[in-house]
mmCIF file of N, CA and C in Angstrom:
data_model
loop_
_atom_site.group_PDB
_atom_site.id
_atom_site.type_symbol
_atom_site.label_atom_id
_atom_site.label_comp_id
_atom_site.label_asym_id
_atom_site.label_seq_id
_atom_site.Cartn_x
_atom_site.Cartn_y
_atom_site.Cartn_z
ATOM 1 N N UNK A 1 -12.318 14.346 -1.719
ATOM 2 C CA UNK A 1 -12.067 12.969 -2.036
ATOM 3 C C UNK A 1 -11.025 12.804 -3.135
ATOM 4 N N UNK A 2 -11.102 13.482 -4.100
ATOM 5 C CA UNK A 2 -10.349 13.158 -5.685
ATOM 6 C C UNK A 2 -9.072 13.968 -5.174
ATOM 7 N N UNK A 3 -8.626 14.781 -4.554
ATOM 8 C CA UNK A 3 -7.536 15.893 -4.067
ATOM 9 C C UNK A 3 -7.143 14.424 -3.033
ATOM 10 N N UNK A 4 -7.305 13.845 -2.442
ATOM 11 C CA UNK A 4 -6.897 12.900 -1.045
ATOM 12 C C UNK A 4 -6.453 11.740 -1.927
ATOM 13 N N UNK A 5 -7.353 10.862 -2.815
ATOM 14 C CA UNK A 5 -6.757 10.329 -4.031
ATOM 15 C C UNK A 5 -5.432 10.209 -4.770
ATOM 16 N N UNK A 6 -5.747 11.007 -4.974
ATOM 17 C CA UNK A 6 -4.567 11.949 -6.308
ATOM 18 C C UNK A 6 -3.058 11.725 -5.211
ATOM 19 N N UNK A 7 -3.607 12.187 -3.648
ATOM 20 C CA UNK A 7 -2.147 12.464 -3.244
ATOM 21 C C UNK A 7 -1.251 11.344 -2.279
ATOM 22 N N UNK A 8 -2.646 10.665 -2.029
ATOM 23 C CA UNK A 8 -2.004 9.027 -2.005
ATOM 24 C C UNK A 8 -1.293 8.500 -2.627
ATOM 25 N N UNK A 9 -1.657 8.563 -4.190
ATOM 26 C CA UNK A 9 -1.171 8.031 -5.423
ATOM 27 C C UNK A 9 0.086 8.653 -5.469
ATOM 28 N N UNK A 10 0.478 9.762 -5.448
ATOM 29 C CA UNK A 10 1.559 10.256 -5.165
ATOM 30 C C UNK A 10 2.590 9.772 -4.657
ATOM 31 N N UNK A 11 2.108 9.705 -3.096
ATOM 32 C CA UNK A 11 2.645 9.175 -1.974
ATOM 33 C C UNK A 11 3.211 7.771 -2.433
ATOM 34 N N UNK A 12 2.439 7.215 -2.929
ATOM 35 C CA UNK A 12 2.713 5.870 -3.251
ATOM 36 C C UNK A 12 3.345 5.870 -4.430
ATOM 37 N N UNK A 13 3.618 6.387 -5.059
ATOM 38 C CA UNK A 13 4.738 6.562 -6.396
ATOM 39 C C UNK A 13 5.900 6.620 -6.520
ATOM 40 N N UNK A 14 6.180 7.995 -5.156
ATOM 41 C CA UNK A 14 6.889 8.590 -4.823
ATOM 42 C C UNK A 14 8.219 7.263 -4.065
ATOM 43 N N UNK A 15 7.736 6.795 -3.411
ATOM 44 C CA UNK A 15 7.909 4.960 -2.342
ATOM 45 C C UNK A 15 8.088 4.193 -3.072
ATOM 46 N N UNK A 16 7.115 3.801 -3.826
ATOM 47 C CA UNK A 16 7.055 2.550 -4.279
ATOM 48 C C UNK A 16 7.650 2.285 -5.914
ATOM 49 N N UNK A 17 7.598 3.535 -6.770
ATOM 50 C CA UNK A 17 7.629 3.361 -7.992
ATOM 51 C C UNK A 17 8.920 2.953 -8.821
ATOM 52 N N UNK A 18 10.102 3.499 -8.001
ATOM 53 C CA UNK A 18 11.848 2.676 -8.348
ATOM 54 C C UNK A 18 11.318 1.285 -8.000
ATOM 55 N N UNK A 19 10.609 0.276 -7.610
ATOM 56 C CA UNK A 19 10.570 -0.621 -7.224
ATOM 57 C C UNK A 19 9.705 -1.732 -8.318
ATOM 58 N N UNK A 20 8.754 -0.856 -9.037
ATOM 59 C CA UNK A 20 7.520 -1.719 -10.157
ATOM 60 C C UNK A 20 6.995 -0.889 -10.404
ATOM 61 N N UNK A 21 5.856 -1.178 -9.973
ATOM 62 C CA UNK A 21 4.664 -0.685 -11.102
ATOM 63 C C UNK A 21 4.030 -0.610 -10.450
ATOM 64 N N UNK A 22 2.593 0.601 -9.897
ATOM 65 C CA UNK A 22 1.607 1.210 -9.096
ATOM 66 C C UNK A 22 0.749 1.460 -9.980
ATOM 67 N N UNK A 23 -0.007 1.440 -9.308
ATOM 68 C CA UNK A 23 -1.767 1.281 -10.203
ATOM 69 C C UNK A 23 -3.161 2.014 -9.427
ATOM 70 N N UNK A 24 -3.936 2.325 -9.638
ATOM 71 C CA UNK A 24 -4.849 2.535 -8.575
ATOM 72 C C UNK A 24 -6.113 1.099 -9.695
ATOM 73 N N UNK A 25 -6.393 0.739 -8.731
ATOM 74 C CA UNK A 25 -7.368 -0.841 -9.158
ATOM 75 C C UNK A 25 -8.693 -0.142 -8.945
ATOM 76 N N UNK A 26 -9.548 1.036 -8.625
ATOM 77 C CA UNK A 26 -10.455 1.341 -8.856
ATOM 78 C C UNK A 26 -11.000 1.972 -6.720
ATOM 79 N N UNK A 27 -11.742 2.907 -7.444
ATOM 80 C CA UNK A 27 -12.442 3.671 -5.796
ATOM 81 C C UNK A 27 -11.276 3.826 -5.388
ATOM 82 N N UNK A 28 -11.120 3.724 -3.936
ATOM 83 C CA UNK A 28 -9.683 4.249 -2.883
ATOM 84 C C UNK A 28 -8.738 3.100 -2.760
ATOM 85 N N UNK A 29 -8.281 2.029 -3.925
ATOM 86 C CA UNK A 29 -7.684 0.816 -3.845
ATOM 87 C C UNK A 29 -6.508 1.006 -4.535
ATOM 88 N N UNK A 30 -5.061 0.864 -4.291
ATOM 89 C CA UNK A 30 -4.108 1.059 -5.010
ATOM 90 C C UNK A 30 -3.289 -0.261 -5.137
ATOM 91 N N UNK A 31 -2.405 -0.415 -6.577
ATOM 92 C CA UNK A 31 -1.883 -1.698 -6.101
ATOM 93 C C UNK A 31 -0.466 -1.361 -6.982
ATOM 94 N N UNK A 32 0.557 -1.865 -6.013
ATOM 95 C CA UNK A 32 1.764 -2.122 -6.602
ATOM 96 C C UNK A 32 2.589 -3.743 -6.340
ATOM 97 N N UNK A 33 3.030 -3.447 -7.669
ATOM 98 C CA UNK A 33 3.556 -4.736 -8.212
ATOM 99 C C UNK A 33 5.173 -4.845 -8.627
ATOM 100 N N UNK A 34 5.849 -5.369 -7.041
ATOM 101 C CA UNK A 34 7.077 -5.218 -7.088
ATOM 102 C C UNK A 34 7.722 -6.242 -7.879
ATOM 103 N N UNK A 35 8.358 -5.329 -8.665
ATOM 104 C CA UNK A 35 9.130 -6.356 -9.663
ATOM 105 C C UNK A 35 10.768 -6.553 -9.391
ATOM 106 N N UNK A 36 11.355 -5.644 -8.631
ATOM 107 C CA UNK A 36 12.707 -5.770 -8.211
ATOM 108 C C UNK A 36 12.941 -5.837 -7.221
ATOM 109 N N UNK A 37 13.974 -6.721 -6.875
ATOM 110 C CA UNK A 37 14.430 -7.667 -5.872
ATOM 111 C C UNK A 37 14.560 -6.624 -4.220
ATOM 112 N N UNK A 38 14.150 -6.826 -3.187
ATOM 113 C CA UNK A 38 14.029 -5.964 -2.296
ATOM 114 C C UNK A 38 14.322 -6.724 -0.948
ATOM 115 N N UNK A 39 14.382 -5.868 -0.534
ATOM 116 C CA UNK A 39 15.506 -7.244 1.309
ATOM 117 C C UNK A 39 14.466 -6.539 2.378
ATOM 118 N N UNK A 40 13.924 -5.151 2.315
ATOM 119 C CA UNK A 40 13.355 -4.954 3.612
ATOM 120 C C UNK A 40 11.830 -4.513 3.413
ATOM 121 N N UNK A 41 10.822 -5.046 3.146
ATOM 122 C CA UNK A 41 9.590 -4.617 2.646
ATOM 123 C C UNK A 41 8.927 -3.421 3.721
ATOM 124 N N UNK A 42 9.196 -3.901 4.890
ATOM 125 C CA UNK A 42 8.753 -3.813 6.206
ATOM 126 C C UNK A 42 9.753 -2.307 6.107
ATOM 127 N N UNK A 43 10.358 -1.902 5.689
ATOM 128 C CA UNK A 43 11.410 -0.741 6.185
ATOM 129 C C UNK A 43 10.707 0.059 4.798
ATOM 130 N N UNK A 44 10.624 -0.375 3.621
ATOM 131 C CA UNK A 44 9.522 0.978 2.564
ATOM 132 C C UNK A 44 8.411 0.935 2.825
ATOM 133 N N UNK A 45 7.647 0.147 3.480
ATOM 134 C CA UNK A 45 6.416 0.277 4.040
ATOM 135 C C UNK A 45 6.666 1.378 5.372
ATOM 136 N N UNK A 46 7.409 1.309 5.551
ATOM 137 C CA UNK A 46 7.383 2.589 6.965
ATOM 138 C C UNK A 46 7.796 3.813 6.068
ATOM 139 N N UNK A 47 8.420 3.655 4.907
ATOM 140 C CA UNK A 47 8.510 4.974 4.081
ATOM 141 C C UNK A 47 7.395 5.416 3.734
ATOM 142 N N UNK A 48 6.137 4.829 3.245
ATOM 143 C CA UNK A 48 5.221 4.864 2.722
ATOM 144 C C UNK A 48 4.789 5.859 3.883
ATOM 145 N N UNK A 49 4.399 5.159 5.196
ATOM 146 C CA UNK A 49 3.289 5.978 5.787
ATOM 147 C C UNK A 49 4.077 6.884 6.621
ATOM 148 N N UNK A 50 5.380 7.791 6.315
ATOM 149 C CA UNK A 50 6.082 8.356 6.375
ATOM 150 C C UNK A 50 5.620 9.260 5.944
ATOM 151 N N UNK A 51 5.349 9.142 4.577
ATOM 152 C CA UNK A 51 5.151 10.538 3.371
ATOM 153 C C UNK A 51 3.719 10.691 3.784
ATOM 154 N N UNK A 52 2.813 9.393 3.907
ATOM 155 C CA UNK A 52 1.803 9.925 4.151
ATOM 156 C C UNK A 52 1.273 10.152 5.321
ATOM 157 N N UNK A 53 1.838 10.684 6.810
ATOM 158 C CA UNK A 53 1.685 11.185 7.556
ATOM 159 C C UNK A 53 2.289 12.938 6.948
ATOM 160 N N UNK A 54 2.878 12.813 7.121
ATOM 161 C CA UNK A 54 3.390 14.619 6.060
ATOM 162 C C UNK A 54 2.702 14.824 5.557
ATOM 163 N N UNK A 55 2.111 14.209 4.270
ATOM 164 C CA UNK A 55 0.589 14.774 3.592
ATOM 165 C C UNK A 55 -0.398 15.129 4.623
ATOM 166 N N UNK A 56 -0.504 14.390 5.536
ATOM 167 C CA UNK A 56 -1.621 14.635 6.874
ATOM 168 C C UNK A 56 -1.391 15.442 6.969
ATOM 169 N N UNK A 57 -0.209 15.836 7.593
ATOM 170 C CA UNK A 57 0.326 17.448 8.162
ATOM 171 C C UNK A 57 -0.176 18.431 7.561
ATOM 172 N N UNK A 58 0.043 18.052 6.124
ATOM 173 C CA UNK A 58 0.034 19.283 5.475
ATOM 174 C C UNK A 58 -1.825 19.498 5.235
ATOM 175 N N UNK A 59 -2.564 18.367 5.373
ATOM 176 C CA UNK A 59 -3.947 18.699 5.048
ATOM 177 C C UNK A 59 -4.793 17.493 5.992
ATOM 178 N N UNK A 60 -5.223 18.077 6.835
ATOM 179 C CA UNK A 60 -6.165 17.163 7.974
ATOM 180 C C UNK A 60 -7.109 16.090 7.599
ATOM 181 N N UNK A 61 -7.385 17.141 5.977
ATOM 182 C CA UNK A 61 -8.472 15.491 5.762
ATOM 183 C C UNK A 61 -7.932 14.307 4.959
ATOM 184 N N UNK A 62 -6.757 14.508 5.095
ATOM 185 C CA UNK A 62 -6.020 13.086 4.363
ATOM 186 C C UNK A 62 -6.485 12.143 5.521
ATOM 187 N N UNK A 63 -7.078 10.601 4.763
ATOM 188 C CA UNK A 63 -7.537 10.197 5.497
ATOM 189 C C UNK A 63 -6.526 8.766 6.298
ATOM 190 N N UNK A 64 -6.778 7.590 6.737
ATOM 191 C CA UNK A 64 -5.946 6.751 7.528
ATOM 192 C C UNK A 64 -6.014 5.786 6.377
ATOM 193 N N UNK A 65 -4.969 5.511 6.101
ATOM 194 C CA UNK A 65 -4.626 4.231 4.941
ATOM 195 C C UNK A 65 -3.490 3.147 5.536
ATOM 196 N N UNK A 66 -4.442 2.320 5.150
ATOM 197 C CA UNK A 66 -4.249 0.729 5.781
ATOM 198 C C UNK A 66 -3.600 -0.110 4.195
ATOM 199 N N UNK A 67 -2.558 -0.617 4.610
ATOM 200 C CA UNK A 67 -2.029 -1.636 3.173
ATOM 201 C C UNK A 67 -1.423 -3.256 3.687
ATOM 202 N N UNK A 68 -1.852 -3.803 2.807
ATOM 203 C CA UNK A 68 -1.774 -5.675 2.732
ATOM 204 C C UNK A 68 -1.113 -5.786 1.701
ATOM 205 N N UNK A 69 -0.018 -7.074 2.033
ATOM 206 C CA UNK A 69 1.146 -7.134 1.128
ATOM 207 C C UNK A 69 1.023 -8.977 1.240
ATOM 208 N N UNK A 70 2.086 -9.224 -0.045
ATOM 209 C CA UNK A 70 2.451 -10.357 -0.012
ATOM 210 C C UNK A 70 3.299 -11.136 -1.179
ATOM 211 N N UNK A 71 4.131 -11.503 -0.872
ATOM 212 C CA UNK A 71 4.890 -12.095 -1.846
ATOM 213 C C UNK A 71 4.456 -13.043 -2.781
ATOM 214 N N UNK A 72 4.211 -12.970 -3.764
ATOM 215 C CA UNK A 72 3.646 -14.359 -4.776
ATOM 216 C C UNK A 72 4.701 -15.003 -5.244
ATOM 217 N N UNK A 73 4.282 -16.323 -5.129
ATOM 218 C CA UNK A 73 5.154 -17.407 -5.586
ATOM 219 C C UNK A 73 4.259 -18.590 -6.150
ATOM 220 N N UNK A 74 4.685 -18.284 -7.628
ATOM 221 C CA UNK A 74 3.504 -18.871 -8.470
ATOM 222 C C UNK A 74 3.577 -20.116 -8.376
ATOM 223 N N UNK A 75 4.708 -20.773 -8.136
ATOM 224 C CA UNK A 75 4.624 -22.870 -7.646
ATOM 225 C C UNK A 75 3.895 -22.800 -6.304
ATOM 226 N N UNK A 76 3.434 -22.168 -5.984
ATOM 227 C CA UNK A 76 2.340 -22.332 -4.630
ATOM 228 C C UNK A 76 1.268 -21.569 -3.973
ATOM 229 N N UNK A 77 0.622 -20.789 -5.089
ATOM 230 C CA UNK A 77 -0.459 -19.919 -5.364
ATOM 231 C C UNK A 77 -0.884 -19.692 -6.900
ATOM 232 N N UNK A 78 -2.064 -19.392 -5.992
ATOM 233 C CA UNK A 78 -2.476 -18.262 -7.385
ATOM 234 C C UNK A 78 -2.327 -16.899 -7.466
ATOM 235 N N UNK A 79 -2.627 -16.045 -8.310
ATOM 236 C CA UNK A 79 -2.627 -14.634 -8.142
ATOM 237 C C UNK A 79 -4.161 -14.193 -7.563
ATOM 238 N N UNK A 80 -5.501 -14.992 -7.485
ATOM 239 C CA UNK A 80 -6.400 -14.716 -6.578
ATOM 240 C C UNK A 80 -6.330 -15.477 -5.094
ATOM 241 N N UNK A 81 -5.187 -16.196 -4.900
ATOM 242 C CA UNK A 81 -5.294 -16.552 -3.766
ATOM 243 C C UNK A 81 -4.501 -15.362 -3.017
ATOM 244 N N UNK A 82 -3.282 -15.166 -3.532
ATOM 245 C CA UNK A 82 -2.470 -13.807 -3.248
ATOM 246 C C UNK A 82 -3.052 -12.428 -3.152
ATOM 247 N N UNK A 83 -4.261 -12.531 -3.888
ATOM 248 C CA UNK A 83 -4.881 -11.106 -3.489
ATOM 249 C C UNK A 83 -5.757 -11.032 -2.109
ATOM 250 N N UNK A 84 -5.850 -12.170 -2.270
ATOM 251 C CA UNK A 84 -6.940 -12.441 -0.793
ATOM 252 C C UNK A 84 -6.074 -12.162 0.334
ATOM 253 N N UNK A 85 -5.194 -13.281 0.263
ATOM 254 C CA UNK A 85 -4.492 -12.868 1.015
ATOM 255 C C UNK A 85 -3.692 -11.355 1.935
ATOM 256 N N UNK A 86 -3.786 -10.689 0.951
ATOM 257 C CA UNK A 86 -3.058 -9.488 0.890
ATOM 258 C C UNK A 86 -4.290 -8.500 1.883
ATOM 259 N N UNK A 87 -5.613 -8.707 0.880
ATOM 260 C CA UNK A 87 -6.815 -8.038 1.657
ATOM 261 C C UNK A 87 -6.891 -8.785 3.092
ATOM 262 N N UNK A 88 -6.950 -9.697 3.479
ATOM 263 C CA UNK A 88 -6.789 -10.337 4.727
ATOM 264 C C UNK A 88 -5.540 -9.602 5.926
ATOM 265 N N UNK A 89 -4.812 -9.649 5.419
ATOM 266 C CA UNK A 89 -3.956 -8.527 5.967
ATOM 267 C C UNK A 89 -3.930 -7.332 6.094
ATOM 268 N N UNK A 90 -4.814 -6.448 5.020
ATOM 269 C CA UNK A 90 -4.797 -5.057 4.717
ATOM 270 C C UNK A 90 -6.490 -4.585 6.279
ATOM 271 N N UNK A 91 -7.095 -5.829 6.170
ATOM 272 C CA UNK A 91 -8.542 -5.645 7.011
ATOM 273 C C UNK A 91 -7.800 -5.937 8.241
ATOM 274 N N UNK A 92 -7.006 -6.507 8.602
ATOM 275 C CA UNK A 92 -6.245 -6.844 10.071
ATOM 276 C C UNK A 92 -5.472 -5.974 10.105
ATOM 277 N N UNK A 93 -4.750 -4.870 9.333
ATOM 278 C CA UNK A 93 -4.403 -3.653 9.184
ATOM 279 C C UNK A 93 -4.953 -2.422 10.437
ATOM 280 N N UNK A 94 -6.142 -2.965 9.579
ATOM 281 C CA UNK A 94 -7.357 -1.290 9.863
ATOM 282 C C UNK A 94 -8.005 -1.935 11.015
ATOM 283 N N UNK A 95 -8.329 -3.239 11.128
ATOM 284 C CA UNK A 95 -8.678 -3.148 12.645
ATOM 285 C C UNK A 95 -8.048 -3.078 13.843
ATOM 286 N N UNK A 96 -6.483 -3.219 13.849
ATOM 287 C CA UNK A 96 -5.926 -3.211 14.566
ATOM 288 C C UNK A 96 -5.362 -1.820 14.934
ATOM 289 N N UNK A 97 -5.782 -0.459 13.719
ATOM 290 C CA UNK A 97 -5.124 0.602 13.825
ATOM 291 C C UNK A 97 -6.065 1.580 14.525
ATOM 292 N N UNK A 98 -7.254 1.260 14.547
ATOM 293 C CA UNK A 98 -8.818 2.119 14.412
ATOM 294 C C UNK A 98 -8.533 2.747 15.833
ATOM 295 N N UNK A 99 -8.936 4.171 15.437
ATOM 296 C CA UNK A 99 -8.774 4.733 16.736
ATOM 297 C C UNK A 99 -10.006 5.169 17.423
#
C-alpha cells in the first residue's frame, strides 16, 4: 500500500508539479492545484496515466487510479462546490473505467 502511494505521488509530481502545487489530502487522495496558465488539461492528464501505466509495468500491484478535475472560478463557486464537483467526476471516472 505505502510503496503504491509513494509512487503515485511521484507519478503525479513528476506531471503535474511545473504546473502548482500537489498534495496528498489524506488515505489514497491526491490533490493538485494548478496555478499556471495551461491550454490542454485533457493532453497532461493523458501524461499522467501515461507514467502511471509504466509504474504498472513495472509492478502489477499498482493499482487503477481514477482523477476529477475542474476549473474554479471564484465569481461563480465556491471552493466546496468545486470539490464536489471534481469528486463527481472522479466517481464517473471509476465507473465508467471498472473492468
Amino acid at each position: 500500500g505505502d510503496s503504491c502511494l509513494t509512487e503515485i505521488g511521484r507519478c503525479i509530481k513528476k506531471i503535474y508539479a511545473s504546473y502548482g502545487k500537489c498534495y496528498r489530502t489524506g488515505g489514497d487522495e491526491f490533490c493538485v492545484i494548478i496555478d499556471k496558465g495551461i491550454k490542454d488539461i485533457e493532453s497532461i492528464n493523458s501524461d499522467f496515466f501515461t507514467s502511471i501505466e509504466k509504474a504498472r509495468s513495472e509492478d502489477i500491484r499498482m493499482p487503477a487510479v481514477s482523477l476529477g478535475f475542474v476549473k474554479f472560478d471564484p465569481d461563480n463557486s465556491t471552493v466546496e462546490d468545486s470539490i464536489k464537483k471534481a469528486d463527481v467526476m472522479m466517481y464517473r471516472y471509476k465507473q465508467r473505467n471498472k473492468t
